[in-house]
């Protein structure tokens, strides 16, 4: 099944300096039929750093382990192969 806008996936994320890979939740904000890439934004349990960070009020229902925020200021493009597991939504 192809990812859809609004879904949350556990994802392999490479840091911008290529120093490491981390497993993080990713909110899909764009997924087009026939394309093998999605555009998404990270979800973190860290405190907000930007006026554009959005608090997830229903984090438990979303399948997240901790209170979380969406870092909307840093969208990225990810291949489907990096999406490991869909969380409840």
mmCIF file of C-alpha atoms in Angstrom:
data_model
loop_
_atom_site.group_PDB
_atom_site.id
_atom_site.type_symbol
_atom_site.label_atom_id
_atom_site.label_comp_id
_atom_site.label_asym_id
_atom_site.label_seq_id
_atom_site.Cartn_x
_atom_site.Cartn_y
_atom_site.Cartn_z
ATOM 1 C CA UNK A 1 0.000 0.000 0.000
ATOM 2 C CA UNK A 2 1.279 3.457 -0.917
ATOM 3 C CA UNK A 3 1.654 6.129 1.766
ATOM 4 C CA UNK A 4 -0.998 8.847 1.863
ATOM 5 C CA UNK A 5 -1.003 12.463 2.969
ATOM 6 C CA UNK A 6 -1.607 12.700 6.723
ATOM 7 C CA UNK A 7 -0.194 9.272 7.601
ATOM 8 C CA UNK A 8 2.729 8.818 9.993
ATOM 9 C CA UNK A 9 5.538 6.363 9.241
ATOM 10 C CA UNK A 10 8.612 5.271 11.149
ATOM 11 C CA UNK A 11 11.411 6.272 8.782
ATOM 12 C CA UNK A 12 15.172 5.945 8.303
ATOM 13 C CA UNK A 13 16.537 9.493 8.246
ATOM 14 C CA UNK A 14 20.068 10.462 7.254
ATOM 15 C CA UNK A 15 21.425 13.623 8.854
ATOM 16 C CA UNK A 16 22.260 16.478 6.465
ATOM 17 C CA UNK A 17 26.002 16.024 7.046
ATOM 18 C CA UNK A 18 25.716 12.251 6.254
ATOM 19 C CA UNK A 19 27.223 11.473 9.670
ATOM 20 C CA UNK A 20 24.510 9.136 10.907
ATOM 21 C CA UNK A 21 21.116 7.540 10.327
ATOM 22 C CA UNK A 22 18.311 7.791 12.864
ATOM 23 C CA UNK A 23 14.874 6.166 13.075
ATOM 24 C CA UNK A 24 12.195 8.865 13.393
ATOM 25 C CA UNK A 25 8.462 9.340 12.869
ATOM 26 C CA UNK A 26 7.621 11.225 9.671
ATOM 27 C CA UNK A 27 4.308 12.906 8.798
ATOM 28 C CA UNK A 28 3.555 12.522 5.082
ATOM 29 C CA UNK A 29 2.511 15.889 3.624
ATOM 30 C CA UNK A 30 2.617 14.959 -0.085
ATOM 31 C CA UNK A 31 2.391 11.598 -1.849
ATOM 32 C CA UNK A 32 1.517 11.391 -5.528
ATOM 33 C CA UNK A 33 0.237 8.256 -7.270
ATOM 34 C CA UNK A 34 2.946 6.657 -9.387
ATOM 35 C CA UNK A 35 5.798 8.495 -7.662
ATOM 36 C CA UNK A 36 8.218 6.535 -5.467
ATOM 37 C CA UNK A 37 9.021 9.532 -3.265
ATOM 38 C CA UNK A 38 7.013 11.306 -0.592
ATOM 39 C CA UNK A 39 7.478 14.677 1.057
ATOM 40 C CA UNK A 40 7.322 14.652 4.824
ATOM 41 C CA UNK A 41 8.170 16.514 8.014
ATOM 42 C CA UNK A 42 9.785 15.101 11.133
ATOM 43 C CA UNK A 43 8.015 14.457 14.385
ATOM 44 C CA UNK A 44 10.027 14.906 17.578
ATOM 45 C CA UNK A 45 9.492 14.812 21.326
ATOM 46 C CA UNK A 46 11.877 17.756 21.738
ATOM 47 C CA UNK A 47 10.606 21.174 22.800
ATOM 48 C CA UNK A 48 9.482 23.570 20.063
ATOM 49 C CA UNK A 49 12.322 25.566 18.463
ATOM 50 C CA UNK A 50 10.339 27.543 15.922
ATOM 51 C CA UNK A 51 7.047 29.395 15.680
ATOM 52 C CA UNK A 52 6.244 26.909 12.904
ATOM 53 C CA UNK A 53 6.475 23.801 15.140
ATOM 54 C CA UNK A 54 3.020 22.276 15.667
ATOM 55 C CA UNK A 55 2.032 20.355 18.811
ATOM 56 C CA UNK A 56 0.307 16.996 18.239
ATOM 57 C CA UNK A 57 -2.513 16.925 20.774
ATOM 58 C CA UNK A 58 -3.633 13.376 19.919
ATOM 59 C CA UNK A 59 -0.163 11.820 20.062
ATOM 60 C CA UNK A 60 -1.353 8.578 21.731
ATOM 61 C CA UNK A 61 -4.059 7.992 19.106
ATOM 62 C CA UNK A 62 -1.434 8.701 16.438
ATOM 63 C CA UNK A 63 0.676 5.783 17.679
ATOM 64 C CA UNK A 64 3.442 7.970 19.114
ATOM 65 C CA UNK A 65 5.192 7.040 22.369
ATOM 66 C CA UNK A 66 5.605 10.559 23.802
ATOM 67 C CA UNK A 67 4.066 14.032 23.547
ATOM 68 C CA UNK A 68 5.355 15.310 20.220
ATOM 69 C CA UNK A 69 5.598 18.202 17.809
ATOM 70 C CA UNK A 70 5.851 18.402 14.024
ATOM 71 C CA UNK A 71 8.834 20.355 12.660
ATOM 72 C CA UNK A 72 7.045 21.937 9.698
ATOM 73 C CA UNK A 73 9.985 24.189 8.844
ATOM 74 C CA UNK A 74 12.134 21.290 7.584
ATOM 75 C CA UNK A 75 10.284 19.243 4.943
ATOM 76 C CA UNK A 76 12.226 16.607 3.032
ATOM 77 C CA UNK A 77 11.843 14.117 0.186
ATOM 78 C CA UNK A 78 12.057 10.403 1.036
ATOM 79 C CA UNK A 79 11.925 7.241 -1.076
ATOM 80 C CA UNK A 80 9.275 4.664 -0.103
ATOM 81 C CA UNK A 81 12.060 2.217 0.808
ATOM 82 C CA UNK A 82 12.945 4.406 3.817
ATOM 83 C CA UNK A 83 9.422 4.083 5.263
ATOM 84 C CA UNK A 84 9.631 1.184 7.708
ATOM 85 C CA UNK A 85 6.255 0.991 9.456
ATOM 86 C CA UNK A 86 2.960 2.868 9.387
ATOM 87 C CA UNK A 87 1.702 4.110 12.748
ATOM 88 C CA UNK A 88 -1.968 4.195 13.765
ATOM 89 C CA UNK A 89 -3.966 7.067 12.302
#
